[in-house]
Structure formats: C-alpha cells, structure tokens
Amino acid sequence: MLSPARNDEVLGGLAGIRAWQEEFCRDLHRHPELSHQEHRTAGLIAERLRGAGLEVHEGVGGTGVVGILRNGDGAGVLLRADIDALPVREATGLPYASEVSGKDAAGNEVPVMHACGHDVHVTCLLGAAQLLAEHTDQWHGTLVTLFQPAEEVGDGARTMVGDGLAGLLPRLDVALAQHVFPIPAGIVGTHSGPFLAAADSMRITVHGRGGHGSMPQATIDPVVLAAMIVIRLQTVVSREVAPTETAVLTVGSVDAGTKSNVIADHAVLQLNIRTYSESTRTAILDAIKRIVTAECQASGSPREPEFELFDRFPVTDNDAETTHRVVDAFTAYFGKRRVDVPMGSASEDFSDIPDALGVPYTYWGFGGIDPDTYAEALRAGRIAQDIPVNHSPAFAPVLQPTLDTGTEALIVGALAWLT
Ligand code: ZN
Ligand code: ZN
C-alpha cells in the first residue's frame, strides 16, 4: 500500500533542485531542436543523468537517452519524457524565447520552438531521477528514465525500439509518461481507457484521363471524381461508426489540375483519421479504400487508385489496473489537485514503447497555465481565445508550479511500484 510519508521524504528534496530545474528549462527552451536532431539536448540529459549516478546509454535510436538506476530487488518502472521541438516561430515574448532556426527533414530552413512543452518534460524527469537517486534508502527496485526523440513526427519511439531498446533494459513492470497541457498549473489528471487518439494520414492518388476543358466527353475528369470521394467520405463516420464510438475523418488537402481549361489526369487527396480503438481504425481505413475504389470504378478510371499511409500514431489506451494505482497515489498525494482529464483527440507515440516491451502503461496530463490567468479567462468565458494550446506560437508553460508538479507526479507515480 502507498505510503505518503515516503513520497514526502523523497519530495522534501524538491526545494533543493528547483533553482537548477528552472535554469535548465529556460536553457532548453532557448535552444530547441527538431525531431531526430536533438543532439545538444541529449548531451545535456546524459550529463545530468551521469551526475545523478545513473547508468547512461546514449544514441539509442539516434538521439535517445536511457538512464538506469538499480536499487535492489523490486519492481521495474520506466518513466518516459519526449525531447523534441517543433517548426514554429515563437511568439511568447518571454525573455528566454527561442530565436533558433533549423533545417527540417525536407531541407527547408524553419523556425524552431518548444511549442509542445517537451522542455518541461525533460526537466521534470531529470529532477525526478535526481531525487530518486538521492533517496535510494526510501525505495527499492529498478528505475529506468527514457528520453525519447522525435515524438512530433511519430516515429521516435519506434526508432528506439528498432535500435535494440529491449536489450538494454531490465525486466519492467510498468511504463509511465506525462504531458503538460493548457490547464491550470498545479493540477494533474488522467483516466483509464483511451486517453489520446490513434492518428493516420493517408495520401490517395486517383487517375483520370486528361484533355481539353472544352471536350469533357474525351476525358475522365479527376476533379469531379475527387469531389465525389470527398462527399462520400463524409458518410464513413456518420453512417459506419457506432454512435457510442467516436472518430474523425478530415480531408485536409485536395490537389488537381493547373489551369481552368485543362482537365487534369490525376488528383491527390490527403486525409487525416483519428480513432480510439484498433477495430474502428481498421474499419475506417477499409471503408476509405472501398469508397475510393468504387468511385474510381464509377468514373471509369483507367487505373487503380494508390493509397499511402504516413505519420501514423498508435492509440494511447491507459491500462485500467495501472491507472487505478496511479490515481490512488495521486489522490493521496495531490488531494484536490488530482482531477479527471477528458479524452483528447491529439496523438502520441509513447505507447509504441510499452507495447513493444509487453508492459502495461498509463499516461497523464498536468497543467502549465498560470492558475490566475486561467481563472480570469474562465470567468470571462474566453478560454479558447486567451489560453494558448500546445503547438501554438504563444504556448509556454509557466515554470512554477508546473515543474514542481510534473516532478512530483513522476515520483509519486514511480513510488506506487518501487516499494
Ligand atoms: Zn506536440
Ligand atoms: Zn508533445
């Protein structure tokens, strides 16, 4: 059973790490790095972990870092933080705002910003590692801290798994991860079951026969074909998904033709699909293929359509037993600061790691918005207008109590197993 006294003992050290955590977080914020390019960040993480006395593995899946602390018999707990930034031009006006630019995967020069709060995640996990390392008399078992690159492009977790992650790790019982959200700083929340959506992007190429805009009878018009597909796809969620399920199917891009009087020979559609279960995911992907193929036949398309899936994220589906254990621990420690956070339609690739390792997991959110600012926006009915969300150029969590809360949550969560 959970002992709040043990939490207090370990977290009594929080005041001692606050100064370096805040400085470290500001430094990371000022020096964001794009997915798969987190070299400076990874170096700083490894240095801190070594300083805290952990066994450190660098270069796992490129820029991933793993720190291991073996402290006798007991459970194995993995805590994960993602470390990459986004191609966003910062507009927070903070004194430590990023002015950095970098080259994206396509070679374009882009502004770079920690617009998703991963700088906060790194700082909290390093703080938790240090406090657990300084208080090994308060727990036993094995702690694994995993710093994952390239969450924003959806393949950092898979890259670490593919690079032999399992071979580095001791036996694990649970994996835990967290994300800072645009809710009041100081609160932490989760729920069991689906927490974040699976995401799939699909590029569909449909073929027609090009020709003169004045002689449609000699062509097969891919613009009309694409239009029929866009309309018919609206029936997938409304007519094929059960009302108790939820899903999103967005056609984000339609591209065909170059000139008003030329009928093009093909069209390209790009779709984004969000689902919360494997069965719905499969059903929707199958329905898209069925509808597109049938519409191509209806138009007399000369070639089969082509389908390409990309930017795929797994569903984050919190294990019930694991989540209850964390919620009990959070309730005992945080009291009223422990809330229920509703299911979101964003996506994460964290679950690729516990799924590959065959361990249960849970994932929670914690607040990053100044509580007074949030309360004011709530009173004025202006949450949507005044509170920036993740990926916005204005999103920057307040350092406190965000860093304290994220560090506390990781330690309280880990200690629920490291008895
Ligand atoms: Zn993000
Ligand atoms: Zn994120």
Short mmCIF file of C-alpha atoms and ligand atoms in Angstrom, two decimals:
data_model
loop_
_atom_site.label_atom_id
_atom_site.label_comp_id
_atom_site.label_asym_id
_atom_site.label_seq_id
_atom_site.Cartn_x
_atom_site.Cartn_y
_atom_site.Cartn_z
CA MET A 1 0.00 0.00 0.00
CA LEU A 2 1.08 3.52 -0.71
CA SER A 3 2.90 5.37 2.00
CA PRO A 4 2.57 9.15 1.72
CA ALA A 5 5.45 9.50 4.18
CA ARG A 6 7.85 8.00 1.62
CA ASN A 7 6.69 10.48 -1.03
CA ASP A 8 7.27 13.35 1.38
CA GLU A 9 10.75 12.08 2.22
CA VAL A 10 11.84 11.98 -1.44
CA LEU A 11 9.97 15.14 -2.44
CA GLY A 12 11.42 17.01 0.53
CA GLY A 13 14.38 17.47 -1.81
CA LEU A 14 12.31 19.48 -4.29
CA ALA A 15 13.38 22.84 -2.90
CA GLY A 16 17.00 21.83 -3.45
CA ILE A 17 16.62 21.17 -7.18
CA ARG A 18 14.20 23.97 -8.08
CA ALA A 19 16.89 26.51 -8.99
CA TRP A 20 18.76 24.28 -11.45
CA GLN A 21 15.50 22.92 -12.89
CA GLU A 22 14.23 26.40 -13.73
CA GLU A 23 17.57 27.44 -15.23
CA PHE A 24 17.83 24.16 -17.15
CA CYS A 25 14.29 24.52 -18.55
CA ARG A 26 14.92 28.10 -19.67
CA ASP A 27 18.11 26.95 -21.39
CA LEU A 28 16.32 24.10 -23.21
CA HIS A 29 13.56 26.48 -24.20
CA ARG A 30 16.09 28.88 -25.68
CA HIS A 31 17.79 26.02 -27.59
CA PRO A 32 15.03 23.84 -29.10
CA GLU A 33 15.94 21.13 -31.60
CA LEU A 34 13.79 19.50 -34.29
CA SER A 35 12.84 15.80 -34.32
CA HIS A 36 15.82 13.43 -34.74
CA GLN A 37 18.23 16.38 -34.34
CA GLU A 38 18.18 16.64 -30.53
CA HIS A 39 21.96 16.33 -30.14
CA ARG A 40 22.59 19.19 -27.72
CA THR A 41 19.53 18.26 -25.67
CA ALA A 42 20.59 14.60 -25.50
CA GLY A 43 24.10 15.62 -24.40
CA LEU A 44 22.73 17.75 -21.56
CA ILE A 45 20.41 14.93 -20.46
CA ALA A 46 23.23 12.36 -20.41
CA GLU A 47 25.47 14.72 -18.41
CA ARG A 48 22.75 15.30 -15.79
CA LEU A 49 21.91 11.58 -15.52
CA ARG A 50 25.59 10.69 -15.06
CA GLY A 51 25.91 13.40 -12.43
CA ALA A 52 22.98 11.84 -10.56
CA GLY A 53 24.71 8.44 -10.66
CA LEU A 54 22.61 6.62 -13.26
CA GLU A 55 23.93 4.12 -15.81
CA VAL A 56 23.59 6.01 -19.09
CA HIS A 57 23.03 4.75 -22.64
CA GLU A 58 23.26 7.38 -25.35
CA GLY A 59 22.44 7.28 -29.06
CA VAL A 60 19.53 4.85 -28.70
CA GLY A 61 17.57 5.27 -31.93
CA GLY A 62 19.74 8.24 -32.89
CA THR A 63 19.33 10.82 -30.14
CA GLY A 64 17.51 8.79 -27.47
CA VAL A 65 18.99 8.54 -23.97
CA VAL A 66 18.28 5.90 -21.33
CA GLY A 67 19.30 6.19 -17.67
CA ILE A 68 19.08 3.16 -15.37
CA LEU A 69 19.23 3.10 -11.57
CA ARG A 70 19.36 -0.37 -9.99
CA ASN A 71 18.43 -0.32 -6.34
CA GLY A 72 17.95 -3.89 -5.20
CA ASP A 73 15.08 -6.30 -5.72
CA GLY A 74 11.66 -4.98 -6.60
CA ALA A 75 9.58 -3.68 -9.46
CA GLY A 76 10.97 -2.20 -12.67
CA VAL A 77 9.48 1.19 -13.55
CA LEU A 78 10.05 3.08 -16.80
CA LEU A 79 9.45 6.85 -16.84
CA ARG A 80 9.46 8.46 -20.28
CA ALA A 81 9.89 12.05 -21.48
CA ASP A 82 9.90 13.24 -25.09
CA ILE A 83 12.57 15.77 -26.02
CA ASP A 84 11.97 17.29 -29.47
CA ALA A 85 10.67 20.71 -30.57
CA LEU A 86 8.53 21.96 -33.47
CA PRO A 87 8.95 24.09 -36.61
CA VAL A 88 7.05 27.03 -35.08
CA ARG A 89 8.13 30.70 -34.81
CA GLU A 90 7.92 31.60 -31.12
CA ALA A 91 5.64 34.48 -30.17
CA THR A 92 5.58 34.23 -26.38
CA GLY A 93 7.64 37.37 -25.75
CA LEU A 94 9.45 35.54 -22.94
CA PRO A 95 12.97 36.70 -22.06
CA TYR A 96 14.14 33.14 -22.82
CA ALA A 97 12.15 32.81 -26.08
CA SER A 98 13.74 30.83 -28.90
CA GLU A 99 15.29 32.68 -31.82
CA VAL A 100 16.62 29.47 -33.27
CA SER A 101 16.04 28.14 -36.77
CA GLY A 102 16.92 24.74 -38.19
CA LYS A 103 16.59 22.54 -41.25
CA ASP A 104 13.54 20.29 -41.42
CA ALA A 105 13.58 16.78 -42.93
CA ALA A 106 12.91 18.25 -46.40
CA GLY A 107 15.91 20.59 -46.07
CA ASN A 108 13.87 23.79 -45.56
CA GLU A 109 15.10 26.44 -43.12
CA VAL A 110 12.37 26.72 -40.44
CA PRO A 111 11.99 28.48 -37.09
CA VAL A 112 12.18 26.11 -34.11
CA MET A 113 10.34 26.32 -30.81
CA HIS A 114 9.49 24.14 -27.82
CA ALA A 115 5.81 24.78 -28.57
CA CYS A 116 4.63 21.49 -27.07
CA GLY A 117 6.35 21.77 -23.67
CA HIS A 118 8.82 18.91 -24.12
CA ASP A 119 11.46 21.12 -22.46
CA VAL A 120 9.28 20.87 -19.34
CA HIS A 121 9.01 17.08 -19.68
CA VAL A 122 12.80 16.68 -19.87
CA THR A 123 13.38 18.94 -16.88
CA CYS A 124 10.78 17.18 -14.70
CA LEU A 125 12.15 13.72 -15.47
CA LEU A 126 15.75 14.78 -14.77
CA GLY A 127 14.58 16.25 -11.45
CA ALA A 128 12.70 13.06 -10.56
CA ALA A 129 15.76 10.96 -11.44
CA GLN A 130 17.99 13.06 -9.20
CA LEU A 131 15.62 12.97 -6.21
CA LEU A 132 15.08 9.22 -6.51
CA ALA A 133 18.85 8.73 -6.83
CA GLU A 134 19.47 10.82 -3.71
CA HIS A 135 16.92 8.84 -1.68
CA THR A 136 17.65 5.22 -2.52
CA ASP A 137 17.01 4.41 1.16
CA GLN A 138 13.32 5.23 0.57
CA TRP A 139 12.61 2.69 -2.19
CA HIS A 140 13.85 -0.42 -3.92
CA GLY A 141 13.59 -1.84 -7.41
CA THR A 142 14.85 -0.53 -10.74
CA LEU A 143 14.20 2.87 -12.24
CA VAL A 144 14.51 3.43 -15.98
CA THR A 145 14.37 7.00 -17.27
CA LEU A 146 13.82 7.11 -21.01
CA PHE A 147 14.29 10.30 -23.04
CA GLN A 148 12.65 9.80 -26.42
CA PRO A 149 13.41 11.82 -29.55
CA ALA A 150 11.07 12.65 -32.43
CA GLU A 151 7.67 12.33 -30.79
CA GLU A 152 6.32 15.12 -33.00
CA VAL A 153 6.88 13.11 -36.19
CA GLY A 154 5.51 9.93 -34.64
CA ASP A 155 8.47 7.62 -35.10
CA GLY A 156 10.89 8.34 -32.25
CA ALA A 157 9.55 5.56 -30.03
CA ARG A 158 9.62 3.03 -32.87
CA THR A 159 13.16 4.11 -33.76
CA MET A 160 14.35 3.43 -30.20
CA VAL A 161 12.58 0.05 -30.17
CA GLY A 162 14.12 -0.81 -33.54
CA ASP A 163 17.58 0.10 -32.27
CA GLY A 164 17.59 -2.63 -29.62
CA LEU A 165 15.98 -0.78 -26.71
CA ALA A 166 14.65 -4.02 -25.18
CA GLY A 167 18.18 -5.44 -24.92
CA LEU A 168 19.33 -2.51 -22.78
CA LEU A 169 16.52 -2.68 -20.27
CA PRO A 170 16.00 -4.73 -17.12
CA ARG A 171 12.69 -6.55 -16.54
CA LEU A 172 9.93 -3.95 -16.32
CA ASP A 173 6.53 -3.98 -14.62
CA VAL A 174 5.12 -0.69 -15.80
CA ALA A 175 5.75 2.32 -18.05
CA LEU A 176 4.58 5.84 -17.16
CA ALA A 177 4.56 9.08 -19.15
CA GLN A 178 3.08 12.54 -18.88
CA HIS A 179 2.32 15.66 -20.91
CA VAL A 180 1.91 19.31 -19.98
CA PHE A 181 -1.50 20.60 -21.13
CA PRO A 182 -3.20 24.04 -21.31
CA ILE A 183 -4.93 23.55 -17.95
CA PRO A 184 -4.08 25.29 -14.67
CA ALA A 185 -0.56 24.63 -13.40
CA GLY A 186 -0.52 22.60 -10.20
CA ILE A 187 -3.13 20.06 -11.24
CA VAL A 188 -2.60 16.58 -12.60
CA GLY A 189 -5.13 14.21 -14.12
CA THR A 190 -5.79 11.07 -16.06
CA HIS A 191 -8.37 8.36 -16.65
CA SER A 192 -8.28 4.71 -17.64
CA GLY A 193 -9.06 3.60 -21.17
CA PRO A 194 -8.41 5.60 -24.36
CA PHE A 195 -6.67 8.87 -23.46
CA LEU A 196 -5.26 10.08 -26.77
CA ALA A 197 -6.30 9.13 -30.31
CA ALA A 198 -4.60 6.97 -32.86
CA ALA A 199 -3.74 9.07 -35.91
CA ASP A 200 -3.26 8.05 -39.51
CA SER A 201 -2.55 10.20 -42.51
CA MET A 202 -3.33 8.84 -45.97
CA ARG A 203 -2.35 10.11 -49.41
CA ILE A 204 -4.69 8.90 -52.16
CA THR A 205 -3.93 9.30 -55.85
CA VAL A 206 -6.85 8.77 -58.24
CA HIS A 207 -6.42 8.60 -62.00
CA GLY A 208 -8.48 10.10 -64.82
CA ARG A 209 -7.72 10.94 -68.43
CA GLY A 210 -6.59 14.48 -69.16
CA GLY A 211 -7.67 16.67 -72.05
CA HIS A 212 -9.15 19.98 -73.20
CA GLY A 213 -11.60 21.70 -70.87
CA SER A 214 -13.95 22.22 -73.84
CA MET A 215 -14.17 18.49 -74.62
CA PRO A 216 -15.05 16.68 -71.38
CA GLN A 217 -16.54 13.77 -73.33
CA ALA A 218 -12.98 12.77 -74.32
CA THR A 219 -11.67 12.80 -70.76
CA ILE A 220 -12.20 11.24 -67.35
CA ASP A 221 -12.25 14.22 -65.02
CA PRO A 222 -10.32 13.54 -61.77
CA VAL A 223 -11.63 16.79 -60.21
CA VAL A 224 -15.22 15.51 -60.34
CA LEU A 225 -14.03 12.10 -59.15
CA ALA A 226 -12.17 13.67 -56.20
CA ALA A 227 -15.21 15.79 -55.33
CA MET A 228 -17.47 12.70 -55.23
CA ILE A 229 -14.93 10.97 -52.97
CA VAL A 230 -14.78 13.92 -50.57
CA ILE A 231 -18.57 13.96 -50.21
CA ARG A 232 -18.94 10.20 -49.94
CA LEU A 233 -16.18 10.02 -47.28
CA GLN A 234 -18.38 12.18 -45.02
CA THR A 235 -20.62 9.12 -44.58
CA VAL A 236 -17.89 6.97 -43.01
CA VAL A 237 -18.06 8.47 -39.52
CA SER A 238 -21.76 9.44 -39.72
CA ARG A 239 -23.06 6.12 -41.16
CA GLU A 240 -20.46 3.42 -40.42
CA VAL A 241 -19.13 4.24 -36.94
CA ALA A 242 -21.34 3.33 -33.98
CA PRO A 243 -22.81 6.31 -32.11
CA THR A 244 -21.06 5.12 -28.93
CA GLU A 245 -17.70 5.30 -30.69
CA THR A 246 -16.01 8.48 -31.80
CA ALA A 247 -13.71 9.18 -34.72
CA VAL A 248 -12.59 11.97 -37.04
CA LEU A 249 -12.04 11.78 -40.78
CA THR A 250 -10.76 15.02 -42.32
CA VAL A 251 -9.84 15.60 -45.95
CA GLY A 252 -7.12 18.17 -45.37
CA SER A 253 -5.91 18.62 -48.92
CA VAL A 254 -7.20 18.14 -52.48
CA ASP A 255 -4.84 18.81 -55.34
CA ALA A 256 -5.58 18.53 -59.06
CA GLY A 257 -5.00 20.45 -62.24
CA THR A 258 -3.07 23.56 -63.25
CA LYS A 259 -5.33 25.65 -65.49
CA SER A 260 -9.02 26.45 -65.96
CA ASN A 261 -9.31 24.96 -69.46
CA VAL A 262 -7.21 21.84 -68.96
CA ILE A 263 -8.71 18.69 -67.46
CA ALA A 264 -6.05 17.03 -65.33
CA ASP A 265 -5.10 13.37 -65.48
CA HIS A 266 -4.95 12.72 -61.73
CA ALA A 267 -5.89 14.12 -58.32
CA VAL A 268 -4.26 13.71 -54.92
CA LEU A 269 -6.23 13.78 -51.67
CA GLN A 270 -4.68 13.85 -48.19
CA LEU A 271 -6.72 12.55 -45.28
CA ASN A 272 -6.27 12.57 -41.52
CA ILE A 273 -8.03 9.95 -39.39
CA ARG A 274 -8.33 9.87 -35.56
CA THR A 275 -9.68 6.80 -33.77
CA TYR A 276 -9.70 5.33 -30.25
CA SER A 277 -9.71 1.60 -30.93
CA GLU A 278 -7.93 -0.75 -33.32
CA SER A 279 -11.25 -2.14 -34.60
CA THR A 280 -12.63 1.30 -35.53
CA ARG A 281 -9.29 2.25 -37.01
CA THR A 282 -9.24 -0.80 -39.26
CA ALA A 283 -12.91 -0.39 -40.19
CA ILE A 284 -12.41 3.25 -41.24
CA LEU A 285 -9.27 2.55 -43.27
CA ASP A 286 -11.09 -0.31 -45.03
CA ALA A 287 -14.15 1.90 -45.69
CA ILE A 288 -11.96 4.61 -47.26
CA LYS A 289 -10.38 2.10 -49.62
CA ARG A 290 -13.76 0.61 -50.53
CA ILE A 291 -15.34 4.02 -51.27
CA VAL A 292 -12.38 5.38 -53.25
CA THR A 293 -12.05 2.20 -55.31
CA ALA A 294 -15.80 2.18 -56.06
CA GLU A 295 -15.86 5.87 -57.01
CA CYS A 296 -12.92 5.30 -59.37
CA GLN A 297 -14.86 2.47 -61.00
CA ALA A 298 -17.96 4.65 -61.21
CA SER A 299 -15.93 7.30 -63.06
CA GLY A 300 -14.34 4.78 -65.41
CA SER A 301 -10.89 5.49 -64.00
CA PRO A 302 -8.22 3.91 -66.24
CA ARG A 303 -6.02 2.81 -63.31
CA GLU A 304 -6.47 1.56 -59.76
CA PRO A 305 -6.14 4.29 -57.09
CA GLU A 306 -2.99 4.35 -54.94
CA PHE A 307 -3.04 4.57 -51.14
CA GLU A 308 -0.10 5.59 -48.98
CA LEU A 309 -0.27 5.74 -45.18
CA PHE A 310 2.10 8.09 -43.31
CA ASP A 311 2.51 9.97 -39.97
CA ARG A 312 0.92 7.12 -38.05
CA PHE A 313 0.48 7.29 -34.26
CA PRO A 314 -0.83 4.48 -32.04
CA VAL A 315 -3.77 4.96 -29.69
CA THR A 316 -2.82 5.82 -26.08
CA ASP A 317 -5.08 3.44 -24.16
CA ASN A 318 -4.43 3.58 -20.41
CA ASP A 319 -4.41 0.18 -18.71
CA ALA A 320 -7.17 0.12 -16.07
CA GLU A 321 -5.27 -1.55 -13.20
CA THR A 322 -2.14 0.57 -13.76
CA THR A 323 -4.20 3.76 -13.96
CA HIS A 324 -6.12 2.99 -10.76
CA ARG A 325 -2.84 2.53 -8.92
CA VAL A 326 -1.55 5.89 -10.18
CA VAL A 327 -4.87 7.64 -9.45
CA ASP A 328 -4.86 6.28 -5.87
CA ALA A 329 -1.30 7.50 -5.39
CA PHE A 330 -2.09 10.90 -6.94
CA THR A 331 -5.23 11.31 -4.83
CA ALA A 332 -3.29 10.54 -1.64
CA TYR A 333 -0.54 13.00 -2.53
CA PHE A 334 -2.22 15.76 -4.55
CA GLY A 335 -5.69 15.74 -2.96
CA LYS A 336 -7.92 18.24 -4.80
CA ARG A 337 -5.13 18.92 -7.29
CA ARG A 338 -5.84 15.45 -8.77
CA VAL A 339 -8.58 15.82 -11.42
CA ASP A 340 -10.12 13.85 -14.26
CA VAL A 341 -8.78 14.89 -17.65
CA PRO A 342 -11.07 14.07 -20.58
CA MET A 343 -10.03 12.06 -23.62
CA GLY A 344 -8.23 14.16 -26.20
CA SER A 345 -8.04 13.95 -30.00
CA ALA A 346 -4.29 14.64 -30.08
CA SER A 347 -1.88 11.74 -30.58
CA GLU A 348 1.32 10.36 -29.05
CA ASP A 349 3.77 7.61 -29.94
CA PHE A 350 4.73 6.74 -26.32
CA SER A 351 2.62 3.56 -26.30
CA ASP A 352 4.82 2.03 -29.03
CA ILE A 353 7.45 1.50 -26.29
CA PRO A 354 5.40 -0.36 -23.63
CA ASP A 355 3.55 -2.24 -26.40
CA ALA A 356 6.87 -3.44 -27.83
CA LEU A 357 8.14 -4.38 -24.36
CA GLY A 358 4.88 -6.07 -23.37
CA VAL A 359 4.31 -3.96 -20.21
CA PRO A 360 1.16 -2.10 -19.12
CA TYR A 361 1.22 1.68 -19.13
CA THR A 362 -0.60 4.80 -18.14
CA TYR A 363 -0.24 8.38 -19.34
CA TRP A 364 -1.40 11.51 -17.57
CA GLY A 365 -1.62 15.24 -18.11
CA PHE A 366 -0.51 18.11 -15.85
CA GLY A 367 -1.19 21.82 -16.05
CA GLY A 368 1.07 24.51 -17.48
CA ILE A 369 -1.06 27.67 -17.42
CA ASP A 370 -0.76 30.25 -14.64
CA PRO A 371 -3.76 29.45 -12.39
CA ASP A 372 -4.80 33.13 -12.03
CA THR A 373 -4.63 33.72 -15.79
CA TYR A 374 -6.70 30.58 -16.32
CA ALA A 375 -9.29 31.54 -13.69
CA GLU A 376 -9.59 35.02 -15.23
CA ALA A 377 -10.12 33.57 -18.74
CA LEU A 378 -12.68 31.11 -17.37
CA ARG A 379 -14.62 33.94 -15.64
CA ALA A 380 -14.63 35.96 -18.86
CA GLY A 381 -15.68 32.93 -20.96
CA ARG A 382 -12.51 33.37 -23.01
CA ILE A 383 -10.60 30.10 -22.56
CA ALA A 384 -10.48 29.41 -26.32
CA GLN A 385 -9.30 32.96 -27.12
CA ASP A 386 -6.91 33.66 -24.24
CA ILE A 387 -5.32 30.33 -23.31
CA PRO A 388 -2.78 29.16 -25.91
CA VAL A 389 -2.72 25.43 -26.58
CA ASN A 390 0.16 23.09 -27.39
CA HIS A 391 1.76 23.77 -30.81
CA SER A 392 0.65 27.41 -30.74
CA PRO A 393 3.44 30.05 -31.09
CA ALA A 394 2.21 31.52 -27.77
CA PHE A 395 2.28 28.26 -25.76
CA ALA A 396 4.85 28.36 -22.97
CA PRO A 397 4.07 26.76 -19.61
CA VAL A 398 4.79 28.94 -16.57
CA LEU A 399 7.85 27.44 -14.88
CA GLN A 400 6.12 27.15 -11.50
CA PRO A 401 4.24 25.36 -10.20
CA THR A 402 4.50 23.42 -13.49
CA LEU A 403 7.99 21.99 -12.92
CA ASP A 404 7.26 21.11 -9.30
CA THR A 405 4.01 19.36 -10.23
CA GLY A 406 5.49 17.39 -13.14
CA THR A 407 8.41 16.27 -10.98
CA GLU A 408 6.12 15.32 -8.09
CA ALA A 409 3.79 13.37 -10.38
CA LEU A 410 6.65 11.28 -11.80
CA ILE A 411 8.00 10.47 -8.34
CA VAL A 412 4.60 9.71 -6.81
CA GLY A 413 3.73 7.55 -9.84
CA ALA A 414 7.04 5.65 -9.72
CA LEU A 415 6.89 5.11 -5.93
CA ALA A 416 3.50 3.45 -6.33
CA TRP A 417 5.56 0.48 -7.65
CA LEU A 418 9.02 0.98 -6.14
CA THR A 419 8.02 -0.19 -2.67
ZN ZN B 1 3.30 18.06 -29.78
ZN ZN B 2 4.00 16.99 -27.04
#
